[in-house]
Every structure is written in structure tokens, then in C-alpha cells.
Amino acid sequence: MFNDIKIGPVTLHMYGLMIAVGFLAALMIVLKRGKKKGLSEDTIYGIFYCAIIGGLLGCRLLFYIVEFPNILKNPSILWDFANGYVVYGGIIGGILTSLIYVKTRHEEFLRYFDVVMPAVAIAQGFGRIGCFCAGCCYGAETTSPFHVVFTHSDFAPNGVQLIPTQLMSSAGDFLIGLFLIWYSGKTDVKGRTASMYLILYGVGRFIIEFFRADYRGSLGVFSTSQIISFVIVAIGAGMYALAPKLEMRF
């Protein structure tokens, strides 16, 4: 695939473009759904600003944690910002900074959390298309007819049949987002839509890791992301069960 597309004197970097498209799509979805639910537009914008800052910091911090042994060998990794971002760190960082922001405004966090997370899943779907264009987050070699061959990637091995894990993840993220929008109309319990995101995304990420071939750390037979998935699913399940009590505090 091609990450850089030239249109005359202009070069489009598809990875960054798809991230931007995902962000704007998520913002529009949240603004539209938030208006119907009587949420503050100012708070929604504030959440997105906080999520960007917290997400970027979280992505980078978790990368440092995962890559700590390699950083000891090569400290230059610390200031190589061209790559090295872990999605789970972004999710965790974005949620925590948004929680702090909403609470400082003395508003109910779970109401916003339920509206934002379906849109986050859709944004991730666009982001994974960006991964596909760049060739990062690539899959294992395969002889299956369901494959992709990269020819100009700086990340994936070129000229090799690979499982298209990026497209699989993208489809899964879009489906999760659409399901959560539907599900949010079926429950009045605050926090359950967001908790379903944590469960569904965690399970999906755990499964897709078996098909990926880009090494990002491991603990025994499981990748670092799979270990985090266990925790995310457990938190989501706990939130779902305790949602009636949590809505009185958050």
C-alpha cells in the first residue's frame, strides 16, 4: 500500500489523514448525539482536547514501559517520535484526562463517557485504515487467499503475503461503534455503553493479536497487548455489573 500520495505539489500522508478523519468523524458524532442528550457542547470540546493530550502522552508512556529493555540498550529510542505509540496507552490516558476534566466542571462523567466511546471505536476504525496504508500493525505470513502484499511499506515486510490484520481491526472497530450506538438506545443505566466498549474492544484486540506479526513485547505466550486486554475486559465487566452504583458517584 502507499502511505504517501502525491497530488501535484501536495503530498498526502494517509496515516495522518485517516487519524484526522477519524477524529473529526468522532467529534461530529459526539456533538450530534450529545445535543440530543442535553450534554454541554463546551464540555464535549474540552473532552476532545484533553483526550488528544492525554492520549498522546499515554501512547508514548506505555511504549516506553513496553520497550524499557530496548531503551536501556539504545536510549535514542526515547526521542524518536516518528513511531512508537501504543493504542492502549492512548485509550487509558484519554479516559483518565477526560475524567479529571469533567469532574473539575462538576458534571456527570458517565453521561459523557457513554456518548464518547462509540465514537472512539469509529475513530479507531479510520485509524486502522491509516495503519493499513502505512503497513504498520501488520499480520503474519499466510498462504490463504485472504491476504495483502505490501510493496512500499517502511514497516511491513514487502513482497510477502500477510494477513490483513489492519482491515480486520478496522471492520471490528466500526462494528463495535455501530453496535454501541444501537445499544445505548436500549439501556438507561449510565456507564453500561462505555463498559461494553471496554469489553468488546478488549476481546477483539485479544483475538487479533494472534494474527499479528509485529513484535511489541510479551509475557509468556501472550503479547503485552493481550495482557492489557485481560485487564481492560475485567474492568469493563466490573463497570457493567456495578454501573447502577457507579452512576451515583461518577
JSON list of C-alpha atoms in Angstrom, two decimals:
[
{"chain": "A", "resi": 1, "resn": "MET", "atom": "CA", "xyz": [0.00, 0.00, 0.00]},
{"chain": "A", "resi": 2, "resn": "PHE", "atom": "CA", "xyz": [1.05, 3.62, -0.30]},
{"chain": "A", "resi": 3, "resn": "ASN", "atom": "CA", "xyz": [1.19, 5.90, 2.73]},
{"chain": "A", "resi": 4, "resn": "ASP", "atom": "CA", "xyz": [2.28, 8.97, 0.76]},
{"chain": "A", "resi": 5, "resn": "ILE", "atom": "CA", "xyz": [0.10, 10.04, -2.15]},
{"chain": "A", "resi": 6, "resn": "LYS", "atom": "CA", "xyz": [1.27, 12.95, -4.28]},
{"chain": "A", "resi": 7, "resn": "ILE", "atom": "CA", "xyz": [-1.31, 15.22, -5.90]},
{"chain": "A", "resi": 8, "resn": "GLY", "atom": "CA", "xyz": [0.71, 17.78, -7.82]},
{"chain": "A", "resi": 9, "resn": "PRO", "atom": "CA", "xyz": [2.92, 19.63, -5.32]},
{"chain": "A", "resi": 10, "resn": "VAL", "atom": "CA", "xyz": [0.89, 18.30, -2.38]},
{"chain": "A", "resi": 11, "resn": "THR", "atom": "CA", "xyz": [1.77, 15.07, -0.55]},
{"chain": "A", "resi": 12, "resn": "LEU", "atom": "CA", "xyz": [-0.95, 13.38, 1.48]},
{"chain": "A", "resi": 13, "resn": "HIS", "atom": "CA", "xyz": [0.27, 11.18, 4.33]},
{"chain": "A", "resi": 14, "resn": "MET", "atom": "CA", "xyz": [-2.56, 8.68, 4.55]},
{"chain": "A", "resi": 15, "resn": "TYR", "atom": "CA", "xyz": [-1.83, 7.55, 8.10]},
{"chain": "A", "resi": 16, "resn": "GLY", "atom": "CA", "xyz": [-2.12, 11.07, 9.47]},
{"chain": "A", "resi": 17, "resn": "LEU", "atom": "CA", "xyz": [-5.04, 11.88, 7.17]},
{"chain": "A", "resi": 18, "resn": "MET", "atom": "CA", "xyz": [-7.07, 8.89, 8.38]},
{"chain": "A", "resi": 19, "resn": "ILE", "atom": "CA", "xyz": [-6.31, 9.79, 12.00]},
{"chain": "A", "resi": 20, "resn": "ALA", "atom": "CA", "xyz": [-7.67, 13.29, 11.30]},
{"chain": "A", "resi": 21, "resn": "VAL", "atom": "CA", "xyz": [-10.74, 11.89, 9.52]},
{"chain": "A", "resi": 22, "resn": "GLY", "atom": "CA", "xyz": [-11.41, 9.59, 12.47]},
{"chain": "A", "resi": 23, "resn": "PHE", "atom": "CA", "xyz": [-11.05, 12.44, 14.94]},
{"chain": "A", "resi": 24, "resn": "LEU", "atom": "CA", "xyz": [-13.42, 14.72, 13.03]},
{"chain": "A", "resi": 25, "resn": "ALA", "atom": "CA", "xyz": [-15.94, 11.91, 12.50]},
{"chain": "A", "resi": 26, "resn": "ALA", "atom": "CA", "xyz": [-15.90, 11.11, 16.21]},
{"chain": "A", "resi": 27, "resn": "LEU", "atom": "CA", "xyz": [-16.32, 14.77, 17.15]},
{"chain": "A", "resi": 28, "resn": "MET", "atom": "CA", "xyz": [-19.30, 15.21, 14.83]},
{"chain": "A", "resi": 29, "resn": "ILE", "atom": "CA", "xyz": [-20.93, 12.03, 16.13]},
{"chain": "A", "resi": 30, "resn": "VAL", "atom": "CA", "xyz": [-20.49, 13.07, 19.76]},
{"chain": "A", "resi": 31, "resn": "LEU", "atom": "CA", "xyz": [-21.73, 16.61, 19.15]},
{"chain": "A", "resi": 32, "resn": "LYS", "atom": "CA", "xyz": [-24.85, 15.31, 17.39]},
{"chain": "A", "resi": 33, "resn": "ARG", "atom": "CA", "xyz": [-25.63, 12.61, 19.96]},
{"chain": "A", "resi": 34, "resn": "GLY", "atom": "CA", "xyz": [-24.64, 14.84, 22.87]},
{"chain": "A", "resi": 35, "resn": "LYS", "atom": "CA", "xyz": [-27.06, 17.55, 21.77]},
{"chain": "A", "resi": 36, "resn": "LYS", "atom": "CA", "xyz": [-29.93, 15.04, 21.81]},
{"chain": "A", "resi": 37, "resn": "LYS", "atom": "CA", "xyz": [-28.95, 14.01, 25.33]},
{"chain": "A", "resi": 38, "resn": "GLY", "atom": "CA", "xyz": [-28.62, 17.58, 26.60]},
{"chain": "A", "resi": 39, "resn": "LEU", "atom": "CA", "xyz": [-24.85, 17.50, 27.11]},
{"chain": "A", "resi": 40, "resn": "SER", "atom": "CA", "xyz": [-22.72, 20.63, 27.14]},
{"chain": "A", "resi": 41, "resn": "GLU", "atom": "CA", "xyz": [-21.04, 21.36, 23.81]},
{"chain": "A", "resi": 42, "resn": "ASP", "atom": "CA", "xyz": [-18.23, 23.20, 25.62]},
{"chain": "A", "resi": 43, "resn": "THR", "atom": "CA", "xyz": [-17.57, 20.15, 27.77]},
{"chain": "A", "resi": 44, "resn": "ILE", "atom": "CA", "xyz": [-17.52, 17.90, 24.71]},
{"chain": "A", "resi": 45, "resn": "TYR", "atom": "CA", "xyz": [-14.89, 20.07, 23.04]},
{"chain": "A", "resi": 46, "resn": "GLY", "atom": "CA", "xyz": [-12.92, 20.11, 26.29]},
{"chain": "A", "resi": 47, "resn": "ILE", "atom": "CA", "xyz": [-13.05, 16.32, 26.49]},
{"chain": "A", "resi": 48, "resn": "PHE", "atom": "CA", "xyz": [-11.65, 16.02, 22.98]},
{"chain": "A", "resi": 49, "resn": "TYR", "atom": "CA", "xyz": [-8.79, 18.41, 23.72]},
{"chain": "A", "resi": 50, "resn": "CYS", "atom": "CA", "xyz": [-7.98, 16.51, 26.91]},
{"chain": "A", "resi": 51, "resn": "ALA", "atom": "CA", "xyz": [-8.28, 13.16, 25.13]},
{"chain": "A", "resi": 52, "resn": "ILE", "atom": "CA", "xyz": [-5.78, 14.29, 22.49]},
{"chain": "A", "resi": 53, "resn": "ILE", "atom": "CA", "xyz": [-3.23, 15.40, 25.07]},
{"chain": "A", "resi": 54, "resn": "GLY", "atom": "CA", "xyz": [-3.82, 12.51, 27.46]},
{"chain": "A", "resi": 55, "resn": "GLY", "atom": "CA", "xyz": [-4.00, 10.04, 24.59]},
{"chain": "A", "resi": 56, "resn": "LEU", "atom": "CA", "xyz": [-0.68, 11.10, 23.08]},
{"chain": "A", "resi": 57, "resn": "LEU", "atom": "CA", "xyz": [1.04, 11.06, 26.46]},
{"chain": "A", "resi": 58, "resn": "GLY", "atom": "CA", "xyz": [-0.50, 7.69, 27.31]},
{"chain": "A", "resi": 59, "resn": "CYS", "atom": "CA", "xyz": [0.52, 6.19, 23.95]},
{"chain": "A", "resi": 60, "resn": "ARG", "atom": "CA", "xyz": [4.08, 7.29, 24.44]},
{"chain": "A", "resi": 61, "resn": "LEU", "atom": "CA", "xyz": [4.34, 6.36, 28.12]},
{"chain": "A", "resi": 62, "resn": "LEU", "atom": "CA", "xyz": [3.09, 2.82, 27.57]},
{"chain": "A", "resi": 63, "resn": "PHE", "atom": "CA", "xyz": [5.50, 2.48, 24.65]},
{"chain": "A", "resi": 64, "resn": "TYR", "atom": "CA", "xyz": [8.37, 3.43, 26.98]},
{"chain": "A", "resi": 65, "resn": "ILE", "atom": "CA", "xyz": [7.19, 0.84, 29.51]},
{"chain": "A", "resi": 66, "resn": "VAL", "atom": "CA", "xyz": [6.88, -1.91, 26.91]},
{"chain": "A", "resi": 67, "resn": "GLU", "atom": "CA", "xyz": [10.20, -1.04, 25.27]},
{"chain": "A", "resi": 68, "resn": "PHE", "atom": "CA", "xyz": [12.12, -0.40, 28.51]},
{"chain": "A", "resi": 69, "resn": "PRO", "atom": "CA", "xyz": [14.66, -3.25, 27.96]},
{"chain": "A", "resi": 70, "resn": "ASN", "atom": "CA", "xyz": [15.41, -1.95, 24.44]},
{"chain": "A", "resi": 71, "resn": "ILE", "atom": "CA", "xyz": [15.64, 1.64, 25.70]},
{"chain": "A", "resi": 72, "resn": "LEU", "atom": "CA", "xyz": [18.35, 0.58, 28.15]},
{"chain": "A", "resi": 73, "resn": "LYS", "atom": "CA", "xyz": [20.33, -0.74, 25.18]},
{"chain": "A", "resi": 74, "resn": "ASN", "atom": "CA", "xyz": [19.54, 2.19, 22.89]},
{"chain": "A", "resi": 75, "resn": "PRO", "atom": "CA", "xyz": [18.45, 5.38, 24.73]},
{"chain": "A", "resi": 76, "resn": "SER", "atom": "CA", "xyz": [17.93, 7.21, 21.42]},
{"chain": "A", "resi": 77, "resn": "ILE", "atom": "CA", "xyz": [14.53, 5.47, 21.28]},
{"chain": "A", "resi": 78, "resn": "LEU", "atom": "CA", "xyz": [13.36, 7.97, 23.91]},
{"chain": "A", "resi": 79, "resn": "TRP", "atom": "CA", "xyz": [13.41, 10.88, 21.49]},
{"chain": "A", "resi": 80, "resn": "ASP", "atom": "CA", "xyz": [12.49, 9.03, 18.30]},
{"chain": "A", "resi": 81, "resn": "PHE", "atom": "CA", "xyz": [8.96, 10.39, 17.87]},
{"chain": "A", "resi": 82, "resn": "ALA", "atom": "CA", "xyz": [8.48, 9.19, 14.30]},
{"chain": "A", "resi": 83, "resn": "ASN", "atom": "CA", "xyz": [6.96, 5.98, 15.68]},
{"chain": "A", "resi": 84, "resn": "GLY", "atom": "CA", "xyz": [6.44, 4.26, 19.00]},
{"chain": "A", "resi": 85, "resn": "TYR", "atom": "CA", "xyz": [2.87, 4.74, 20.17]},
{"chain": "A", "resi": 86, "resn": "VAL", "atom": "CA", "xyz": [0.75, 2.09, 21.88]},
{"chain": "A", "resi": 87, "resn": "VAL", "atom": "CA", "xyz": [-3.02, 2.35, 21.32]},
{"chain": "A", "resi": 88, "resn": "TYR", "atom": "CA", "xyz": [-3.96, 1.01, 24.74]},
{"chain": "A", "resi": 89, "resn": "GLY", "atom": "CA", "xyz": [-1.90, 3.75, 26.36]},
{"chain": "A", "resi": 90, "resn": "GLY", "atom": "CA", "xyz": [-3.85, 6.31, 24.36]},
{"chain": "A", "resi": 91, "resn": "ILE", "atom": "CA", "xyz": [-7.20, 4.84, 25.45]},
{"chain": "A", "resi": 92, "resn": "ILE", "atom": "CA", "xyz": [-6.21, 4.79, 29.12]},
{"chain": "A", "resi": 93, "resn": "GLY", "atom": "CA", "xyz": [-4.60, 8.24, 29.02]},
{"chain": "A", "resi": 94, "resn": "GLY", "atom": "CA", "xyz": [-7.55, 9.75, 27.16]},
{"chain": "A", "resi": 95, "resn": "ILE", "atom": "CA", "xyz": [-10.09, 8.33, 29.60]},
{"chain": "A", "resi": 96, "resn": "LEU", "atom": "CA", "xyz": [-8.19, 9.46, 32.70]},
{"chain": "A", "resi": 97, "resn": "THR", "atom": "CA", "xyz": [-7.61, 13.03, 31.49]},
{"chain": "A", "resi": 98, "resn": "SER", "atom": "CA", "xyz": [-11.25, 13.30, 30.37]},
{"chain": "A", "resi": 99, "resn": "LEU", "atom": "CA", "xyz": [-12.44, 12.03, 33.74]},
{"chain": "A", "resi": 100, "resn": "ILE", "atom": "CA", "xyz": [-10.39, 14.65, 35.57]},
{"chain": "A", "resi": 101, "resn": "TYR", "atom": "CA", "xyz": [-11.60, 17.40, 33.23]},
{"chain": "A", "resi": 102, "resn": "VAL", "atom": "CA", "xyz": [-15.30, 16.53, 33.52]},
{"chain": "A", "resi": 103, "resn": "LYS", "atom": "CA", "xyz": [-15.11, 16.25, 37.31]},
{"chain": "A", "resi": 104, "resn": "THR", "atom": "CA", "xyz": [-13.47, 19.70, 37.54]},
{"chain": "A", "resi": 105, "resn": "ARG", "atom": "CA", "xyz": [-16.56, 21.02, 35.74]},
{"chain": "A", "resi": 106, "resn": "HIS", "atom": "CA", "xyz": [-18.75, 19.22, 38.31]},
{"chain": "A", "resi": 107, "resn": "GLU", "atom": "CA", "xyz": [-20.60, 17.26, 35.66]},
{"chain": "A", "resi": 108, "resn": "GLU", "atom": "CA", "xyz": [-21.56, 13.58, 35.40]},
{"chain": "A", "resi": 109, "resn": "PHE", "atom": "CA", "xyz": [-18.68, 11.79, 33.74]},
{"chain": "A", "resi": 110, "resn": "LEU", "atom": "CA", "xyz": [-20.59, 8.62, 32.83]},
{"chain": "A", "resi": 111, "resn": "ARG", "atom": "CA", "xyz": [-23.10, 10.54, 30.70]},
{"chain": "A", "resi": 112, "resn": "TYR", "atom": "CA", "xyz": [-20.26, 11.82, 28.52]},
{"chain": "A", "resi": 113, "resn": "PHE", "atom": "CA", "xyz": [-18.35, 8.55, 28.70]},
{"chain": "A", "resi": 114, "resn": "ASP", "atom": "CA", "xyz": [-21.31, 6.67, 27.20]},
{"chain": "A", "resi": 115, "resn": "VAL", "atom": "CA", "xyz": [-21.64, 9.15, 24.33]},
{"chain": "A", "resi": 116, "resn": "VAL", "atom": "CA", "xyz": [-17.93, 9.41, 23.54]},
{"chain": "A", "resi": 117, "resn": "MET", "atom": "CA", "xyz": [-16.84, 5.76, 23.48]},
{"chain": "A", "resi": 118, "resn": "PRO", "atom": "CA", "xyz": [-18.94, 4.57, 20.50]},
{"chain": "A", "resi": 119, "resn": "ALA", "atom": "CA", "xyz": [-17.42, 7.45, 18.52]},
{"chain": "A", "resi": 120, "resn": "VAL", "atom": "CA", "xyz": [-13.95, 6.48, 19.74]},
{"chain": "A", "resi": 121, "resn": "ALA", "atom": "CA", "xyz": [-14.46, 2.99, 18.27]},
{"chain": "A", "resi": 122, "resn": "ILE", "atom": "CA", "xyz": [-15.41, 4.52, 14.92]},
{"chain": "A", "resi": 123, "resn": "ALA", "atom": "CA", "xyz": [-12.38, 6.82, 15.05]},
{"chain": "A", "resi": 124, "resn": "GLN", "atom": "CA", "xyz": [-10.20, 3.77, 15.67]},
{"chain": "A", "resi": 125, "resn": "GLY", "atom": "CA", "xyz": [-11.72, 2.15, 12.58]},
{"chain": "A", "resi": 126, "resn": "PHE", "atom": "CA", "xyz": [-10.45, 5.03, 10.45]},
{"chain": "A", "resi": 127, "resn": "GLY", "atom": "CA", "xyz": [-7.12, 4.93, 12.26]},
{"chain": "A", "resi": 128, "resn": "ARG", "atom": "CA", "xyz": [-6.63, 1.27, 11.36]},
{"chain": "A", "resi": 129, "resn": "ILE", "atom": "CA", "xyz": [-7.19, 2.12, 7.71]},
{"chain": "A", "resi": 130, "resn": "GLY", "atom": "CA", "xyz": [-4.29, 4.51, 8.18]},
{"chain": "A", "resi": 131, "resn": "CYS", "atom": "CA", "xyz": [-2.27, 1.65, 9.63]},
{"chain": "A", "resi": 132, "resn": "PHE", "atom": "CA", "xyz": [-3.10, -0.38, 6.54]},
{"chain": "A", "resi": 133, "resn": "CYS", "atom": "CA", "xyz": [-1.87, 2.39, 4.24]},
{"chain": "A", "resi": 134, "resn": "ALA", "atom": "CA", "xyz": [1.38, 2.70, 6.18]},
{"chain": "A", "resi": 135, "resn": "GLY", "atom": "CA", "xyz": [1.84, -1.04, 6.65]},
{"chain": "A", "resi": 136, "resn": "CYS", "atom": "CA", "xyz": [2.27, -0.92, 10.44]},
{"chain": "A", "resi": 137, "resn": "CYS", "atom": "CA", "xyz": [0.46, -3.32, 12.80]},
{"chain": "A", "resi": 138, "resn": "TYR", "atom": "CA", "xyz": [0.86, -5.95, 10.07]},
{"chain": "A", "resi": 139, "resn": "GLY", "atom": "CA", "xyz": [-0.20, -9.58, 10.18]},
{"chain": "A", "resi": 140, "resn": "ALA", "atom": "CA", "xyz": [1.61, -12.88, 10.00]},
{"chain": "A", "resi": 141, "resn": "GLU", "atom": "CA", "xyz": [2.60, -14.57, 6.75]},
{"chain": "A", "resi": 142, "resn": "THR", "atom": "CA", "xyz": [-0.18, -16.66, 5.21]},
{"chain": "A", "resi": 143, "resn": "THR", "atom": "CA", "xyz": [-0.95, -18.85, 2.21]},
{"chain": "A", "resi": 144, "resn": "SER", "atom": "CA", "xyz": [-4.64, -18.03, 2.48]},
{"chain": "A", "resi": 145, "resn": "PRO", "atom": "CA", "xyz": [-6.34, -16.25, -0.44]},
{"chain": "A", "resi": 146, "resn": "PHE", "atom": "CA", "xyz": [-7.39, -13.67, 2.17]},
{"chain": "A", "resi": 147, "resn": "HIS", "atom": "CA", "xyz": [-4.13, -11.74, 2.24]},
{"chain": "A", "resi": 148, "resn": "VAL", "atom": "CA", "xyz": [-2.40, -8.49, 1.35]},
{"chain": "A", "resi": 149, "resn": "VAL", "atom": "CA", "xyz": [1.04, -7.89, -0.17]},
{"chain": "A", "resi": 150, "resn": "PHE", "atom": "CA", "xyz": [2.84, -4.65, 0.67]},
{"chain": "A", "resi": 151, "resn": "THR", "atom": "CA", "xyz": [5.26, -3.20, -1.84]},
{"chain": "A", "resi": 152, "resn": "HIS", "atom": "CA", "xyz": [6.25, 0.20, -0.43]},
{"chain": "A", "resi": 153, "resn": "SER", "atom": "CA", "xyz": [5.96, -0.16, 3.33]},
{"chain": "A", "resi": 154, "resn": "ASP", "atom": "CA", "xyz": [8.57, 1.08, 5.79]},
{"chain": "A", "resi": 155, "resn": "PHE", "atom": "CA", "xyz": [7.15, -1.27, 8.44]},
{"chain": "A", "resi": 156, "resn": "ALA", "atom": "CA", "xyz": [5.71, -4.47, 6.99]},
{"chain": "A", "resi": 157, "resn": "PRO", "atom": "CA", "xyz": [7.84, -6.93, 5.04]},
{"chain": "A", "resi": 158, "resn": "ASN", "atom": "CA", "xyz": [7.34, -6.17, 1.34]},
{"chain": "A", "resi": 159, "resn": "GLY", "atom": "CA", "xyz": [6.51, -8.77, -1.30]},
{"chain": "A", "resi": 160, "resn": "VAL", "atom": "CA", "xyz": [5.12, -11.23, 1.26]},
{"chain": "A", "resi": 161, "resn": "GLN", "atom": "CA", "xyz": [1.53, -12.47, 1.65]},
{"chain": "A", "resi": 162, "resn": "LEU", "atom": "CA", "xyz": [0.31, -11.23, 5.03]},
{"chain": "A", "resi": 163, "resn": "ILE", "atom": "CA", "xyz": [-2.93, -11.48, 6.98]},
{"chain": "A", "resi": 164, "resn": "PRO", "atom": "CA", "xyz": [-4.63, -8.05, 6.64]},
{"chain": "A", "resi": 165, "resn": "THR", "atom": "CA", "xyz": [-4.94, -7.51, 10.38]},
{"chain": "A", "resi": 166, "resn": "GLN", "atom": "CA", "xyz": [-5.34, -3.75, 9.96]},
{"chain": "A", "resi": 167, "resn": "LEU", "atom": "CA", "xyz": [-8.50, -4.18, 7.86]},
{"chain": "A", "resi": 168, "resn": "MET", "atom": "CA", "xyz": [-9.81, -6.85, 10.23]},
{"chain": "A", "resi": 169, "resn": "SER", "atom": "CA", "xyz": [-9.29, -4.49, 13.16]},
{"chain": "A", "resi": 170, "resn": "SER", "atom": "CA", "xyz": [-10.89, -1.62, 11.24]},
{"chain": "A", "resi": 171, "resn": "ALA", "atom": "CA", "xyz": [-14.01, -3.64, 10.43]},
{"chain": "A", "resi": 172, "resn": "GLY", "atom": "CA", "xyz": [-14.24, -4.77, 14.04]},
{"chain": "A", "resi": 173, "resn": "ASP", "atom": "CA", "xyz": [-13.93, -1.21, 15.35]},
{"chain": "A", "resi": 174, "resn": "PHE", "atom": "CA", "xyz": [-16.65, 0.08, 13.02]},
{"chain": "A", "resi": 175, "resn": "LEU", "atom": "CA", "xyz": [-18.96, -2.76, 14.05]},
{"chain": "A", "resi": 176, "resn": "ILE", "atom": "CA", "xyz": [-18.31, -2.07, 17.74]},
{"chain": "A", "resi": 177, "resn": "GLY", "atom": "CA", "xyz": [-19.08, 1.62, 17.26]},
{"chain": "A", "resi": 178, "resn": "LEU", "atom": "CA", "xyz": [-22.34, 0.96, 15.40]},
{"chain": "A", "resi": 179, "resn": "PHE", "atom": "CA", "xyz": [-23.39, -1.68, 17.91]},
{"chain": "A", "resi": 180, "resn": "LEU", "atom": "CA", "xyz": [-22.74, 0.65, 20.85]},
{"chain": "A", "resi": 181, "resn": "ILE", "atom": "CA", "xyz": [-24.77, 3.45, 19.28]},
{"chain": "A", "resi": 182, "resn": "TRP", "atom": "CA", "xyz": [-27.65, 0.97, 18.94]},
{"chain": "A", "resi": 183, "resn": "TYR", "atom": "CA", "xyz": [-27.09, -0.44, 22.41]},
{"chain": "A", "resi": 184, "resn": "SER", "atom": "CA", "xyz": [-27.07, 3.00, 24.04]},
{"chain": "A", "resi": 185, "resn": "GLY", "atom": "CA", "xyz": [-30.69, 3.38, 22.98]},
{"chain": "A", "resi": 186, "resn": "LYS", "atom": "CA", "xyz": [-31.60, 0.15, 24.74]},
{"chain": "A", "resi": 187, "resn": "THR", "atom": "CA", "xyz": [-30.25, 0.95, 28.20]},
{"chain": "A", "resi": 188, "resn": "ASP", "atom": "CA", "xyz": [-30.85, 3.80, 30.61]},
{"chain": "A", "resi": 189, "resn": "VAL", "atom": "CA", "xyz": [-28.12, 2.72, 33.03]},
{"chain": "A", "resi": 190, "resn": "LYS", "atom": "CA", "xyz": [-25.23, 5.19, 32.87]},
{"chain": "A", "resi": 191, "resn": "GLY", "atom": "CA", "xyz": [-21.85, 3.63, 32.26]},
{"chain": "A", "resi": 192, "resn": "ARG", "atom": "CA", "xyz": [-23.04, 0.45, 30.56]},
{"chain": "A", "resi": 193, "resn": "THR", "atom": "CA", "xyz": [-22.46, 1.61, 27.00]},
{"chain": "A", "resi": 194, "resn": "ALA", "atom": "CA", "xyz": [-18.89, 2.64, 27.85]},
{"chain": "A", "resi": 195, "resn": "SER", "atom": "CA", "xyz": [-18.28, -0.58, 29.76]},
{"chain": "A", "resi": 196, "resn": "MET", "atom": "CA", "xyz": [-19.46, -2.56, 26.73]},
{"chain": "A", "resi": 197, "resn": "TYR", "atom": "CA", "xyz": [-16.82, -0.75, 24.68]},
{"chain": "A", "resi": 198, "resn": "LEU", "atom": "CA", "xyz": [-14.11, -1.89, 27.08]},
{"chain": "A", "resi": 199, "resn": "ILE", "atom": "CA", "xyz": [-15.36, -5.48, 26.94]},
{"chain": "A", "resi": 200, "resn": "LEU", "atom": "CA", "xyz": [-15.83, -5.67, 23.17]},
{"chain": "A", "resi": 201, "resn": "TYR", "atom": "CA", "xyz": [-12.65, -3.83, 22.25]},
{"chain": "A", "resi": 202, "resn": "GLY", "atom": "CA", "xyz": [-10.63, -5.84, 24.77]},
{"chain": "A", "resi": 203, "resn": "VAL", "atom": "CA", "xyz": [-11.92, -9.16, 23.43]},
{"chain": "A", "resi": 204, "resn": "GLY", "atom": "CA", "xyz": [-11.41, -8.09, 19.82]},
{"chain": "A", "resi": 205, "resn": "ARG", "atom": "CA", "xyz": [-7.88, -6.87, 20.49]},
{"chain": "A", "resi": 206, "resn": "PHE", "atom": "CA", "xyz": [-7.01, -10.08, 22.34]},
{"chain": "A", "resi": 207, "resn": "ILE", "atom": "CA", "xyz": [-8.11, -12.15, 19.34]},
{"chain": "A", "resi": 208, "resn": "ILE", "atom": "CA", "xyz": [-6.47, -10.04, 16.63]},
{"chain": "A", "resi": 209, "resn": "GLU", "atom": "CA", "xyz": [-3.13, -10.25, 18.44]},
{"chain": "A", "resi": 210, "resn": "PHE", "atom": "CA", "xyz": [-2.88, -13.93, 17.49]},
{"chain": "A", "resi": 211, "resn": "PHE", "atom": "CA", "xyz": [-2.76, -12.90, 13.83]},
{"chain": "A", "resi": 212, "resn": "ARG", "atom": "CA", "xyz": [-0.26, -10.04, 14.10]},
{"chain": "A", "resi": 213, "resn": "ALA", "atom": "CA", "xyz": [3.44, -10.44, 13.45]},
{"chain": "A", "resi": 214, "resn": "ASP", "atom": "CA", "xyz": [4.89, -7.10, 14.61]},
{"chain": "A", "resi": 215, "resn": "TYR", "atom": "CA", "xyz": [6.55, -7.83, 17.93]},
{"chain": "A", "resi": 216, "resn": "ARG", "atom": "CA", "xyz": [5.60, -5.40, 20.73]},
{"chain": "A", "resi": 217, "resn": "GLY", "atom": "CA", "xyz": [6.64, -7.20, 23.88]},
{"chain": "A", "resi": 218, "resn": "SER", "atom": "CA", "xyz": [5.31, -10.35, 25.52]},
{"chain": "A", "resi": 219, "resn": "LEU", "atom": "CA", "xyz": [4.79, -12.09, 28.82]},
{"chain": "A", "resi": 220, "resn": "GLY", "atom": "CA", "xyz": [4.92, -15.84, 28.37]},
{"chain": "A", "resi": 221, "resn": "VAL", "atom": "CA", "xyz": [2.69, -16.91, 25.48]},
{"chain": "A", "resi": 222, "resn": "PHE", "atom": "CA", "xyz": [0.73, -13.65, 25.48]},
{"chain": "A", "resi": 223, "resn": "SER", "atom": "CA", "xyz": [1.68, -10.30, 23.97]},
{"chain": "A", "resi": 224, "resn": "THR", "atom": "CA", "xyz": [1.74, -7.18, 26.11]},
{"chain": "A", "resi": 225, "resn": "SER", "atom": "CA", "xyz": [-1.49, -6.02, 24.46]},
{"chain": "A", "resi": 226, "resn": "GLN", "atom": "CA", "xyz": [-3.19, -9.31, 25.31]},
{"chain": "A", "resi": 227, "resn": "ILE", "atom": "CA", "xyz": [-2.22, -8.94, 28.96]},
{"chain": "A", "resi": 228, "resn": "ILE", "atom": "CA", "xyz": [-3.67, -5.42, 28.96]},
{"chain": "A", "resi": 229, "resn": "SER", "atom": "CA", "xyz": [-6.77, -6.80, 27.22]},
{"chain": "A", "resi": 230, "resn": "PHE", "atom": "CA", "xyz": [-7.38, -9.11, 30.17]},
{"chain": "A", "resi": 231, "resn": "VAL", "atom": "CA", "xyz": [-7.33, -6.11, 32.50]},
{"chain": "A", "resi": 232, "resn": "ILE", "atom": "CA", "xyz": [-9.50, -3.93, 30.22]},
{"chain": "A", "resi": 233, "resn": "VAL", "atom": "CA", "xyz": [-12.15, -6.66, 29.85]},
{"chain": "A", "resi": 234, "resn": "ALA", "atom": "CA", "xyz": [-12.16, -7.24, 33.61]},
{"chain": "A", "resi": 235, "resn": "ILE", "atom": "CA", "xyz": [-12.60, -3.51, 34.26]},
{"chain": "A", "resi": 236, "resn": "GLY", "atom": "CA", "xyz": [-15.37, -3.35, 31.67]},
{"chain": "A", "resi": 237, "resn": "ALA", "atom": "CA", "xyz": [-17.18, -6.34, 33.16]},
{"chain": "A", "resi": 238, "resn": "GLY", "atom": "CA", "xyz": [-16.87, -4.86, 36.65]},
{"chain": "A", "resi": 239, "resn": "MET", "atom": "CA", "xyz": [-18.17, -1.49, 35.43]},
{"chain": "A", "resi": 240, "resn": "TYR", "atom": "CA", "xyz": [-21.10, -3.16, 33.72]},
{"chain": "A", "resi": 241, "resn": "ALA", "atom": "CA", "xyz": [-22.08, -5.06, 36.86]},
{"chain": "A", "resi": 242, "resn": "LEU", "atom": "CA", "xyz": [-21.59, -2.08, 39.19]},
{"chain": "A", "resi": 243, "resn": "ALA", "atom": "CA", "xyz": [-22.99, 0.58, 36.84]},
{"chain": "A", "resi": 244, "resn": "PRO", "atom": "CA", "xyz": [-26.12, 1.31, 38.96]},
{"chain": "A", "resi": 245, "resn": "LYS", "atom": "CA", "xyz": [-23.84, 2.13, 41.91]},
{"chain": "A", "resi": 246, "resn": "LEU", "atom": "CA", "xyz": [-21.19, 3.94, 39.89]},
{"chain": "A", "resi": 247, "resn": "GLU", "atom": "CA", "xyz": [-23.67, 6.39, 38.36]},
{"chain": "A", "resi": 248, "resn": "MET", "atom": "CA", "xyz": [-24.26, 7.85, 41.82]},
{"chain": "A", "resi": 249, "resn": "ARG", "atom": "CA", "xyz": [-20.54, 8.66, 42.16]},
{"chain": "A", "resi": 250, "resn": "PHE", "atom": "CA", "xyz": [-19.48, 9.50, 38.61]}
]
